Amino acid sequence: MARSSINWLQVVGGTITAILVLVAIFAPVLAPHDPTQAVAPTFGDPGPPSLAFPCGTDQLGRDVLSRLIYGARVSLIVGLSAMAIAMSVGVVVGLCAGFFGGWTEVILMRITDVMLTLPGLLLAMAFVAILRPSLLSILLVISLVSWSGVARVVRAETLSMASRDFVLAARALGASSFRIMVRHILPNIAPTIVVMAALSTSGTLLLDAGLSFLGLGVPPPTPSWGRMVEESQIYFRTAPWLVFFPGMAILLAVLGFNLLGYGFLRKRNR
Amino acid sequence: MLIYLAKRIAFALLVLLGASLITFCIAFVIPADPAVAIAGVKADPQTLAAIRAQLGLDQPLYVQYVRYLSRALHGDLGRSYVRRQSVTSLILARFPATALLAICAMGLSLLLGVVGGMVAAAYRGRLLDTLLLTVSLALVSIPVFWLGTMFLVAAAAYFRWLPLGGLDGARSLILPSLALALGSGGYYSRILQANLAEVLELDYIRAARAKGLSPLRVMFRHALANAILPLVTLAGLDFAGLLSGVVLTETVFNWPGLGRLAFEAVFNLDIPLIMGTVLFSSFLIVVANLVVDALYAWLDPRTRLS
């Protein structure tokens, strides 16, 4: 088999995520209409896709395509920031647990186990409902229920590194624990971290979409894909395109990050 | 084996204790006063004080926690503020519908996962493998609530004989089970394919092939038996997750299960019901962990020896 440095999974995944990021950044330029204003003459009824409105218009006469384009912003902000927080917490917890061992490990890993036992979506729903939905609360709650899986994997990887010769050598040379962790172990588990980051982004994106679908997303009028699915659900007989497009947007975004993750995984295992 | 199991049980109890502590915390991050929630905003201070005393809310936190814990151990999870019924009886009433859906969905996901994984592994590196990889990655990426809604669109337009929601006979199980199973089936097929690919390279498989066994027999009898072990863990935990209610799918299909109950509880900020459903599902996951560990030790003796 050809040993290419990049495989097709990474190419497709990278393209999808790159397009997504560009769409989010240039939303005001790309969107043909204002996502929060009624622009279609069909106000009150969903309008089918047409040349003027490629994805149709919703029950309030708003352009669905523009809403999808702006929806990329919220999804990416929540998905990526929640991933970044969850990864940071997970990596620090896993690294400390795996490196120090003893009571540090026992306490940190028991907390991780408890978090893994609690039902993620249910807990997220409860906390978002209690804290009231806002960009910040959603982001924090998604991170809260997402870090534990990362911590467990990073701990296992750190454990396998901590007894290697190069770590022992660094220790013999008098390197501090912090230095060994950051300069010697972290670079060696970086490939795993990259894979976990890509895969957890698809997880945080799905969790965010699910919360929005349940009415616990970023509050209106900010367009969000999950809420667009929820709001158009009652039109599933008369205007199925209203449900179709926002769901496809979620699917593509999640797929992009999944492809990237599996691509990195496959490259590493080769 | 017994020592191993005893250790696992002790560990499970510890985790459950931690889960109960976090569940208990839910009640205290809430700005709303439970007494006001029960008696209404217009209640006079005496009534509120009486309700607080009755619920034990005037006691120190650790006393309240111990009380909560000892009641939970006796199966008493408190009373719902909104429905005015015992949380335990509400959960038990909704459990059968959820369990039915969970069993169907799990059976279907395992079927999809095992067949898909085996076919992908048998055709490794060929077009069919790539195709299955793409399909399974797409399936894993589909938001379940959207898939369910698209099923409703299809059923309303083309499959008129399928019910569009609710629990009404065996036919009403088809759409929600399928919506749940496609995603996890795709995931299982990936895991199984990866394990099979590793196992199929091992010497004992080469030996079995050299003996002249048919490829099917090698796959089923020799390779699958080893490669399916990690799937046991995964499926066991997922099953517990399904049993504790699937909020999104149950919402789409208006399924009268635990997920709907939890959803209502969150919307009404019905604290005892939220705490009850969270604790119940942690309990299921802990039990599933135990069962999986025991099963694993029985299937793979190396686990209990190390």
Coordinates of C-alpha atoms in Angstrom, one line a residue:
Chain A
M1 CA 0.0 0.0 0.0
A2 CA 1.3 3.5 -0.8
R3 CA 2.7 5.3 2.2
S4 CA 1.2 8.7 1.4
S5 CA 1.6 11.3 4.2
I6 CA -2.1 12.3 3.8
N7 CA -4.9 10.0 3.1
W8 CA -8.3 10.7 1.4
L9 CA -10.1 10.7 4.8
Q10 CA -8.0 13.7 5.8
V11 CA -8.4 15.4 2.4
V12 CA -12.2 15.2 2.4
G13 CA -12.5 15.9 6.1
G14 CA -10.1 18.8 5.9
T15 CA -12.0 20.3 2.9
I16 CA -15.3 20.1 4.6
T17 CA -14.1 21.7 7.8
A18 CA -12.2 24.4 5.9
I19 CA -15.3 25.3 3.9
L20 CA -17.3 25.4 7.2
V21 CA -14.8 27.7 8.8
L22 CA -14.7 30.0 5.8
V23 CA -18.5 30.1 5.6
A24 CA -18.7 31.0 9.3
I25 CA -16.1 33.7 9.0
F26 CA -17.5 35.3 5.8
A27 CA -21.2 34.8 6.7
P28 CA -22.1 38.4 6.2
V29 CA -20.6 38.4 2.7
L30 CA -21.9 35.0 1.6
A31 CA -25.5 35.2 3.0
P32 CA -27.8 36.6 0.3
H33 CA -30.3 37.9 2.9
D34 CA -30.6 39.0 6.5
P35 CA -31.1 35.7 8.4
T36 CA -33.5 37.3 10.9
Q37 CA -35.7 39.3 8.6
A38 CA -38.7 38.2 6.6
V39 CA -37.7 38.5 2.9
A40 CA -40.1 36.2 1.1
P41 CA -43.6 37.2 -0.1
T42 CA -44.8 33.9 1.2
F43 CA -44.9 35.2 4.8
G44 CA -46.8 32.8 7.1
D45 CA -46.2 29.7 4.9
P46 CA -43.0 27.9 4.2
G47 CA -41.8 28.5 0.7
P48 CA -40.3 25.7 -1.5
P49 CA -36.7 26.0 -2.8
S50 CA -36.5 28.2 -5.9
L51 CA -33.9 30.2 -7.8
A52 CA -34.2 33.2 -5.5
F53 CA -34.2 31.0 -2.3
P54 CA -32.2 27.9 -3.1
C55 CA -33.1 26.2 0.3
G56 CA -36.6 27.7 0.5
T57 CA -38.0 30.0 3.1
D58 CA -39.3 29.2 6.5
Q59 CA -42.7 29.8 8.2
L60 CA -41.7 33.4 9.0
G61 CA -40.6 34.1 5.4
R62 CA -36.9 34.1 6.3
D63 CA -34.3 32.8 3.8
V64 CA -33.2 29.3 4.9
L65 CA -29.8 29.5 3.1
S66 CA -28.9 32.7 4.9
R67 CA -29.9 31.1 8.2
L68 CA -27.8 28.0 7.5
I69 CA -24.8 30.2 6.7
Y70 CA -25.1 32.2 9.9
G71 CA -25.9 29.0 11.8
A72 CA -22.4 27.8 11.0
R73 CA -21.0 30.5 13.3
V74 CA -22.8 29.5 16.5
S75 CA -22.2 25.8 15.8
L76 CA -18.5 26.3 15.3
I77 CA -18.0 28.7 18.2
V78 CA -19.8 26.3 20.6
G79 CA -18.3 23.1 19.1
L80 CA -14.7 24.3 18.9
S81 CA -14.6 26.2 22.2
A82 CA -16.3 23.4 24.1
M83 CA -13.8 21.0 22.6
A84 CA -10.9 23.2 23.5
I85 CA -12.0 23.5 27.1
A86 CA -12.8 19.8 27.4
M87 CA -9.5 18.8 25.8
S88 CA -7.5 21.1 28.1
V89 CA -9.1 19.8 31.2
G90 CA -9.0 16.2 30.0
V91 CA -5.3 16.4 29.0
V92 CA -4.2 18.1 32.3
V93 CA -6.2 15.6 34.4
G94 CA -5.0 12.6 32.4
L95 CA -1.4 13.7 32.3
C96 CA -1.2 14.4 36.1
A97 CA -3.0 11.1 36.9
G98 CA -0.8 9.0 34.6
F99 CA 2.5 10.8 35.6
F100 CA 2.2 11.2 39.4
G101 CA 0.3 8.0 40.1
G102 CA -0.5 7.2 43.8
W103 CA -3.3 9.2 45.4
T104 CA -3.3 11.9 42.7
E105 CA -4.2 9.2 40.2
V106 CA -6.8 7.5 42.5
I107 CA -8.6 10.8 43.2
L108 CA -8.5 12.2 39.7
M109 CA -9.5 8.9 38.0
R110 CA -12.4 8.3 40.5
I111 CA -13.8 11.7 39.6
T112 CA -13.3 10.9 35.9
D113 CA -15.1 7.5 36.4
V114 CA -18.0 9.2 38.2
M115 CA -18.3 11.8 35.3
L116 CA -18.3 8.9 32.8
T117 CA -21.1 7.2 34.7
L118 CA -23.4 10.2 34.7
P119 CA -25.7 10.5 31.6
G120 CA -24.1 13.2 29.5
L121 CA -27.1 14.7 27.6
L122 CA -29.4 14.5 30.6
L123 CA -26.9 16.2 32.8
A124 CA -26.2 18.9 30.2
M125 CA -30.0 19.4 29.8
A126 CA -30.5 19.8 33.5
F127 CA -27.5 22.3 34.0
V128 CA -28.4 24.4 30.9
A129 CA -32.0 24.6 32.0
I130 CA -30.9 25.6 35.5
L131 CA -28.3 28.2 34.4
R132 CA -30.6 29.5 31.5
P133 CA -29.4 28.9 27.9
S134 CA -26.7 31.3 26.7
L135 CA -23.6 30.9 24.6
L136 CA -21.4 30.7 27.7
S137 CA -23.6 28.3 29.8
I138 CA -24.0 25.9 26.8
L139 CA -20.3 26.0 26.1
L140 CA -19.3 25.3 29.7
V141 CA -21.9 22.6 30.3
I142 CA -20.9 20.7 27.1
S143 CA -17.2 20.9 28.2
L144 CA -18.2 19.6 31.6
V145 CA -19.8 16.5 30.3
S146 CA -17.1 15.9 27.6
W147 CA -13.7 16.0 29.3
S148 CA -13.8 12.7 31.1
G149 CA -13.3 10.5 28.0
V150 CA -10.3 12.5 27.0
A151 CA -8.8 12.2 30.5
R152 CA -9.1 8.4 30.5
V153 CA -7.3 8.0 27.1
V154 CA -4.6 10.6 28.0
R155 CA -3.9 8.8 31.3
A156 CA -3.5 5.5 29.6
E157 CA -1.1 7.0 27.0
T158 CA 0.9 8.8 29.7
L159 CA 1.2 5.6 31.7
S160 CA 2.8 3.9 28.8
M161 CA 5.2 6.8 28.3
A162 CA 6.1 7.4 31.9
S163 CA 8.3 4.3 32.3
R164 CA 10.1 4.7 29.0
D165 CA 13.8 5.1 29.0
F166 CA 13.8 8.7 27.7
V167 CA 11.6 9.8 30.6
L168 CA 13.9 8.0 33.1
A169 CA 16.9 9.6 31.4
A170 CA 15.3 13.1 31.7
R171 CA 14.6 12.4 35.3
A172 CA 18.1 11.2 36.0
L173 CA 19.4 14.5 34.5
G174 CA 17.4 16.3 37.1
A175 CA 14.5 17.6 35.0
S176 CA 11.5 18.8 37.0
S177 CA 8.2 16.9 36.8
F178 CA 6.6 19.8 35.0
R179 CA 9.4 19.9 32.4
I180 CA 9.2 16.1 31.8
M181 CA 5.4 16.3 31.4
V182 CA 5.4 19.2 29.0
R183 CA 8.7 18.7 27.1
H184 CA 8.9 14.9 27.0
I185 CA 5.6 13.2 27.4
L186 CA 3.2 15.8 25.8
P187 CA 4.9 15.8 22.4
N188 CA 4.9 12.0 22.3
I189 CA 1.1 11.8 23.0
A190 CA 0.4 14.7 20.7
P191 CA -0.9 12.4 17.8
T192 CA -3.5 10.9 20.2
I193 CA -4.5 14.4 21.3
V194 CA -5.0 15.5 17.7
V195 CA -7.2 12.5 17.0
M196 CA -9.2 13.0 20.2
A197 CA -9.6 16.8 19.4
A198 CA -11.1 16.0 16.0
L199 CA -13.4 13.3 17.3
S200 CA -14.5 15.3 20.4
T201 CA -15.4 18.2 18.1
S202 CA -17.9 16.0 16.3
G203 CA -19.2 15.0 19.8
T204 CA -19.6 18.6 21.0
L205 CA -21.2 19.6 17.7
L206 CA -23.8 16.8 18.1
L207 CA -24.4 17.7 21.7
D208 CA -24.9 21.3 20.9
A209 CA -27.3 20.4 18.0
G210 CA -29.2 18.1 20.4
L211 CA -29.5 20.8 23.0
S212 CA -30.7 23.3 20.4
F213 CA -33.2 20.8 19.2
L214 CA -34.6 20.4 22.7
G215 CA -35.0 24.2 22.9
L216 CA -31.9 24.5 25.2
G217 CA -29.6 26.1 22.6
V218 CA -28.4 29.6 22.0
P219 CA -31.6 31.7 22.3
P220 CA -33.3 33.2 19.3
P221 CA -33.0 35.2 17.0
T222 CA -29.5 33.8 16.6
P223 CA -30.0 31.1 13.9
S224 CA -28.9 27.6 15.1
W225 CA -29.2 24.4 13.0
G226 CA -30.6 22.3 15.8
R227 CA -33.4 24.7 16.6
M228 CA -34.2 25.0 12.8
V229 CA -34.8 21.3 12.7
E230 CA -37.0 21.5 15.8
E231 CA -39.0 24.5 14.6
S232 CA -39.7 23.0 11.2
Q233 CA -40.6 19.6 12.6
I234 CA -44.3 20.3 12.5
Y235 CA -44.1 21.0 8.7
F236 CA -42.6 17.6 8.0
R237 CA -45.6 16.7 5.7
T238 CA -46.0 20.0 3.8
A239 CA -42.4 21.4 3.8
P240 CA -39.9 18.6 4.3
W241 CA -37.0 20.7 2.9
L242 CA -37.2 22.9 6.0
V243 CA -36.1 19.9 8.1
F244 CA -33.8 18.5 5.5
F245 CA -31.3 21.3 5.0
P246 CA -30.4 22.2 8.6
G247 CA -30.0 18.5 9.4
M248 CA -27.7 18.1 6.4
A249 CA -25.6 21.0 7.6
I250 CA -25.2 19.3 11.0
L251 CA -24.4 16.0 9.3
L252 CA -21.7 17.6 7.1
A253 CA -20.0 19.5 9.9
V254 CA -19.9 16.4 12.2
L255 CA -18.8 14.2 9.3
G256 CA -15.9 16.6 8.4
F257 CA -14.5 16.4 11.9
N258 CA -15.0 12.6 12.1
L259 CA -13.2 12.1 8.8
L260 CA -10.3 14.2 10.0
G261 CA -10.2 12.2 13.2
Y262 CA -10.3 8.8 11.5
G263 CA -7.8 10.0 8.9
F264 CA -5.3 10.9 11.6
L265 CA -6.0 7.7 13.5
R266 CA -5.3 5.6 10.4
K267 CA -2.1 7.5 9.6
R268 CA -0.9 6.9 13.1
N269 CA -1.7 3.2 13.1
R270 CA 0.1 2.6 9.9
Chain B
M1 CA -12.6 -14.7 40.2
L2 CA -14.5 -13.9 43.4
I3 CA -11.9 -11.5 44.6
Y4 CA -11.9 -9.8 41.2
L5 CA -15.7 -9.5 41.3
A6 CA -15.7 -8.2 44.9
K7 CA -13.2 -5.5 43.9
R8 CA -15.4 -4.5 41.0
I9 CA -18.5 -4.3 43.2
A10 CA -16.7 -2.2 45.8
F11 CA -15.5 0.1 43.1
A12 CA -19.0 0.3 41.6
L13 CA -20.5 1.3 44.9
L14 CA -17.9 4.1 45.3
V15 CA -18.7 5.4 41.8
L16 CA -22.4 5.3 42.6
L17 CA -21.8 7.3 45.8
G18 CA -19.9 9.9 43.8
A19 CA -22.8 10.1 41.2
S20 CA -25.3 10.5 44.1
L21 CA -23.2 13.4 45.4
I22 CA -23.2 15.2 42.0
T23 CA -26.9 14.5 41.6
F24 CA -27.5 16.0 45.0
C25 CA -25.5 19.1 43.9
I26 CA -28.1 19.7 41.1
A27 CA -30.6 20.7 43.8
F28 CA -28.3 23.3 45.2
V29 CA -27.1 25.1 42.2
I30 CA -30.7 26.0 41.4
P31 CA -31.6 29.6 42.3
A32 CA -35.3 28.6 42.8
D33 CA -36.6 27.8 46.2
P34 CA -38.3 24.3 46.3
A35 CA -40.8 25.5 48.9
V36 CA -41.9 28.3 46.6
A37 CA -42.1 25.8 43.8
I38 CA -44.5 23.6 45.8
A39 CA -46.6 26.2 47.5
G40 CA -46.6 28.9 44.8
V41 CA -45.3 32.5 44.8
K42 CA -48.1 33.9 46.9
A43 CA -47.6 31.5 49.9
D44 CA -47.1 33.2 53.2
P45 CA -43.8 32.8 55.1
Q46 CA -45.3 30.4 57.7
T47 CA -46.4 28.0 55.0
L48 CA -43.0 28.2 53.3
A49 CA -41.3 27.6 56.6
A50 CA -43.5 24.6 57.3
I51 CA -42.8 23.1 53.9
R52 CA -39.1 23.7 54.4
A53 CA -39.2 21.9 57.8
Q54 CA -41.3 19.1 56.3
L55 CA -38.7 18.6 53.4
G56 CA -35.8 19.0 55.9
L57 CA -34.5 22.0 53.9
D58 CA -33.8 23.8 57.2
Q59 CA -31.2 21.1 58.2
P60 CA -27.4 21.4 57.4
L61 CA -26.4 20.2 53.9
Y62 CA -24.7 17.0 55.1
V63 CA -27.7 15.9 57.1
Q64 CA -29.8 16.5 54.0
Y65 CA -27.4 14.5 51.9
V66 CA -27.3 11.5 54.3
R67 CA -31.1 11.6 54.4
Y68 CA -31.4 11.8 50.6
L69 CA -29.0 8.8 50.3
S70 CA -30.7 6.6 52.9
R71 CA -34.0 7.3 51.2
A72 CA -32.6 6.5 47.8
L73 CA -31.2 3.3 49.1
H74 CA -34.7 2.3 50.2
G75 CA -36.0 3.2 46.7
D76 CA -37.6 6.5 47.7
L77 CA -36.4 9.2 45.3
G78 CA -38.8 11.9 46.7
R79 CA -42.0 13.3 45.1
S80 CA -42.3 15.2 41.9
Y81 CA -43.2 18.9 42.5
V82 CA -45.3 19.1 39.3
R83 CA -46.9 15.7 39.1
R84 CA -47.3 15.2 42.8
Q85 CA -46.4 11.5 42.5
S86 CA -43.5 9.5 43.8
V87 CA -40.5 9.7 41.5
T88 CA -39.8 6.0 41.8
S89 CA -43.3 5.1 40.6
L90 CA -43.1 7.6 37.7
I91 CA -39.8 6.1 36.6
L92 CA -41.0 2.5 36.9
A93 CA -44.2 3.3 35.0
R94 CA -42.2 4.7 32.1
F95 CA -39.5 2.0 32.2
P96 CA -41.2 -0.8 30.1
A97 CA -41.7 1.4 27.0
T98 CA -38.1 2.5 27.1
A99 CA -36.8 -1.1 27.8
L100 CA -38.8 -2.4 24.8
L101 CA -37.2 0.3 22.5
A102 CA -33.8 -0.3 24.0
I103 CA -33.9 -4.1 23.3
C104 CA -35.1 -3.7 19.7
A105 CA -32.5 -0.9 19.0
M106 CA -29.6 -2.9 20.6
G107 CA -30.5 -6.1 18.7
L108 CA -30.6 -4.2 15.4
S109 CA -27.4 -2.2 16.1
L110 CA -25.5 -5.4 16.9
L111 CA -26.8 -7.1 13.8
L112 CA -25.8 -4.2 11.6
G113 CA -22.4 -3.8 13.4
V114 CA -21.4 -7.4 13.2
V115 CA -22.5 -8.0 9.6
G116 CA -21.0 -4.7 8.5
G117 CA -17.7 -5.2 10.4
M118 CA -17.3 -8.8 9.1
V119 CA -17.9 -7.9 5.5
A120 CA -15.6 -4.9 5.7
A121 CA -12.8 -7.0 7.3
A122 CA -13.3 -9.8 4.7
Y123 CA -12.9 -7.3 1.9
R124 CA -10.2 -5.3 3.5
G125 CA -8.5 -2.7 1.3
R126 CA -11.0 -3.3 -1.5
L127 CA -13.7 -1.1 -2.8
L128 CA -16.4 -2.6 -0.6
D129 CA -14.3 -1.9 2.5
T130 CA -13.9 1.8 1.6
L131 CA -17.6 2.0 0.8
L132 CA -18.6 0.6 4.2
L133 CA -16.1 2.9 5.9
T134 CA -17.7 5.9 4.3
V135 CA -21.2 4.7 5.0
S136 CA -20.4 4.0 8.7
L137 CA -18.7 7.3 9.2
A138 CA -21.7 9.1 7.7
L139 CA -24.1 7.1 9.9
V140 CA -22.0 8.0 13.0
S141 CA -22.3 11.6 12.0
I142 CA -26.1 11.8 11.6
P143 CA -27.9 13.7 14.3
V144 CA -30.4 11.1 15.6
F145 CA -33.2 13.6 16.0
W146 CA -32.9 14.6 12.3
L147 CA -32.7 11.0 11.1
G148 CA -35.9 10.3 13.1
T149 CA -37.6 13.4 11.6
M150 CA -36.6 12.3 8.1
F151 CA -38.0 8.9 8.8
L152 CA -41.3 10.6 9.6
V153 CA -41.1 12.5 6.3
A154 CA -40.6 9.3 4.4
A155 CA -43.3 7.4 6.4
A156 CA -45.8 10.1 5.8
A157 CA -45.1 10.2 2.1
Y158 CA -44.4 6.6 1.1
F159 CA -44.9 4.2 4.1
R160 CA -48.4 5.0 5.1
W161 CA -48.7 1.8 7.2
L162 CA -46.1 2.9 9.6
P163 CA -47.3 4.8 12.7
L164 CA -45.9 8.4 13.0
G165 CA -45.3 8.2 16.7
G166 CA -46.4 6.9 20.1
L167 CA -46.3 3.3 21.3
D168 CA -48.9 1.4 19.4
G169 CA -48.2 -2.2 18.5
A170 CA -45.0 -3.8 17.1
R171 CA -45.1 -1.6 14.0
S172 CA -44.5 1.6 16.0
L173 CA -41.2 0.1 17.1
I174 CA -39.7 0.0 13.6
L175 CA -38.9 3.7 13.0
P176 CA -37.5 4.6 16.4
S177 CA -35.4 1.4 16.7
L178 CA -34.0 2.0 13.2
A179 CA -33.2 5.7 13.9
L180 CA -31.3 4.6 17.1
A181 CA -29.6 1.6 15.5
L182 CA -28.1 3.1 12.4
G183 CA -25.7 5.3 14.2
S184 CA -24.5 2.8 16.8
G185 CA -24.5 0.0 14.2
G186 CA -22.1 2.1 12.0
Y187 CA -19.9 2.7 15.0
Y188 CA -19.8 -1.0 16.0
S189 CA -19.0 -2.1 12.5
R190 CA -15.9 0.3 12.6
I191 CA -14.7 -1.2 15.9
L192 CA -15.3 -4.8 14.8
Q193 CA -13.6 -4.2 11.5
A194 CA -10.5 -2.7 13.2
N195 CA -10.3 -5.7 15.7
L196 CA -10.9 -8.3 13.0
A197 CA -8.2 -6.7 10.9
E198 CA -5.8 -7.2 13.8
V199 CA -6.9 -10.7 14.7
L200 CA -6.9 -12.0 11.1
E201 CA -3.2 -11.3 10.9
L202 CA -2.4 -13.6 13.9
D203 CA -0.8 -17.0 13.6
Y204 CA -3.7 -19.1 14.8
I205 CA -5.8 -17.8 12.0
R206 CA -3.1 -18.7 9.5
A207 CA -3.0 -22.2 11.1
A208 CA -6.7 -22.5 10.9
R209 CA -6.6 -21.5 7.2
A210 CA -3.7 -23.9 6.6
K211 CA -5.8 -26.7 8.1
G212 CA -8.1 -26.1 5.1
L213 CA -11.0 -24.7 7.0
S214 CA -13.4 -22.7 4.9
P215 CA -13.1 -18.9 5.1
L216 CA -16.5 -18.6 6.6
R217 CA -15.7 -21.0 9.4
V218 CA -12.4 -19.2 10.1
M219 CA -14.2 -15.9 10.3
F220 CA -17.1 -17.0 12.5
R221 CA -15.5 -19.7 14.7
H222 CA -12.0 -18.4 15.1
A223 CA -11.7 -14.7 14.3
L224 CA -15.0 -13.3 15.4
A225 CA -14.8 -15.1 18.8
N226 CA -11.7 -13.0 19.7
A227 CA -12.5 -9.8 17.9
I228 CA -16.0 -9.3 19.3
L229 CA -14.8 -8.9 22.9
P230 CA -14.3 -5.1 22.9
L231 CA -17.8 -4.9 21.3
V232 CA -19.2 -6.5 24.5
T233 CA -18.0 -3.6 26.6
L234 CA -19.2 -1.0 24.2
A235 CA -22.6 -2.6 23.7
G236 CA -23.1 -3.2 27.4
L237 CA -22.6 0.4 28.3
D238 CA -24.7 1.6 25.3
F239 CA -27.5 -0.7 26.4
A240 CA -27.5 0.9 29.8
G241 CA -27.6 4.3 28.1
L242 CA -30.6 3.2 26.0
L243 CA -32.4 1.8 29.1
S244 CA -32.0 5.1 30.9
G245 CA -34.0 6.8 28.2
V246 CA -33.1 8.4 24.9
V247 CA -34.4 11.9 25.1
L248 CA -33.9 13.0 21.5
T249 CA -35.4 9.9 19.8
E250 CA -38.3 9.7 22.3
T251 CA -39.0 13.4 21.7
V252 CA -39.2 12.9 17.9
F253 CA -41.4 9.9 18.0
N254 CA -43.4 11.0 21.0
W255 CA -42.4 7.7 22.8
P256 CA -43.9 7.4 26.3
G257 CA -40.6 6.4 27.9
L258 CA -38.0 7.7 30.4
G259 CA -36.5 10.1 28.0
R260 CA -39.7 12.0 27.7
L261 CA -40.1 12.0 31.5
A262 CA -36.6 13.4 31.9
F263 CA -37.3 16.1 29.2
E264 CA -40.5 17.2 31.0
A265 CA -38.7 17.2 34.3
V266 CA -36.0 19.5 33.0
F267 CA -38.6 21.8 31.4
N268 CA -40.6 22.1 34.6
L269 CA -37.4 22.4 36.7
D270 CA -38.9 19.5 38.6
I271 CA -35.9 18.9 40.8
P272 CA -36.7 15.6 42.5
L273 CA -37.6 14.1 39.1
I274 CA -34.4 15.4 37.4
M275 CA -32.3 14.0 40.3
G276 CA -34.3 10.8 40.1
T277 CA -33.8 10.2 36.4
V278 CA -30.1 11.1 36.5
L279 CA -29.4 8.9 39.5
F280 CA -31.4 6.0 37.9
S281 CA -29.4 6.2 34.7
S282 CA -26.1 6.3 36.6
F283 CA -27.3 3.2 38.5
L284 CA -28.0 1.4 35.3
I285 CA -24.6 2.4 33.8
V286 CA -22.8 1.2 37.0
V287 CA -24.7 -2.1 36.9
A288 CA -24.0 -2.5 33.2
N289 CA -20.3 -1.9 33.9
L290 CA -20.3 -4.6 36.5
V291 CA -22.1 -7.1 34.2
V292 CA -19.7 -6.3 31.4
D293 CA -16.7 -6.8 33.7
A294 CA -18.0 -10.1 34.9
L295 CA -18.8 -11.2 31.4
Y296 CA -15.4 -10.1 30.2
A297 CA -13.6 -12.0 33.0
W298 CA -15.6 -15.1 32.1
L299 CA -15.0 -14.8 28.4
D300 CA -11.3 -13.8 28.6
P301 CA -9.5 -15.5 31.5
R302 CA -6.5 -13.1 31.1
T303 CA -8.5 -10.3 32.6
R304 CA -9.0 -12.0 36.0
L305 CA -5.4 -13.2 36.2
S306 CA -3.7 -9.9 35.8

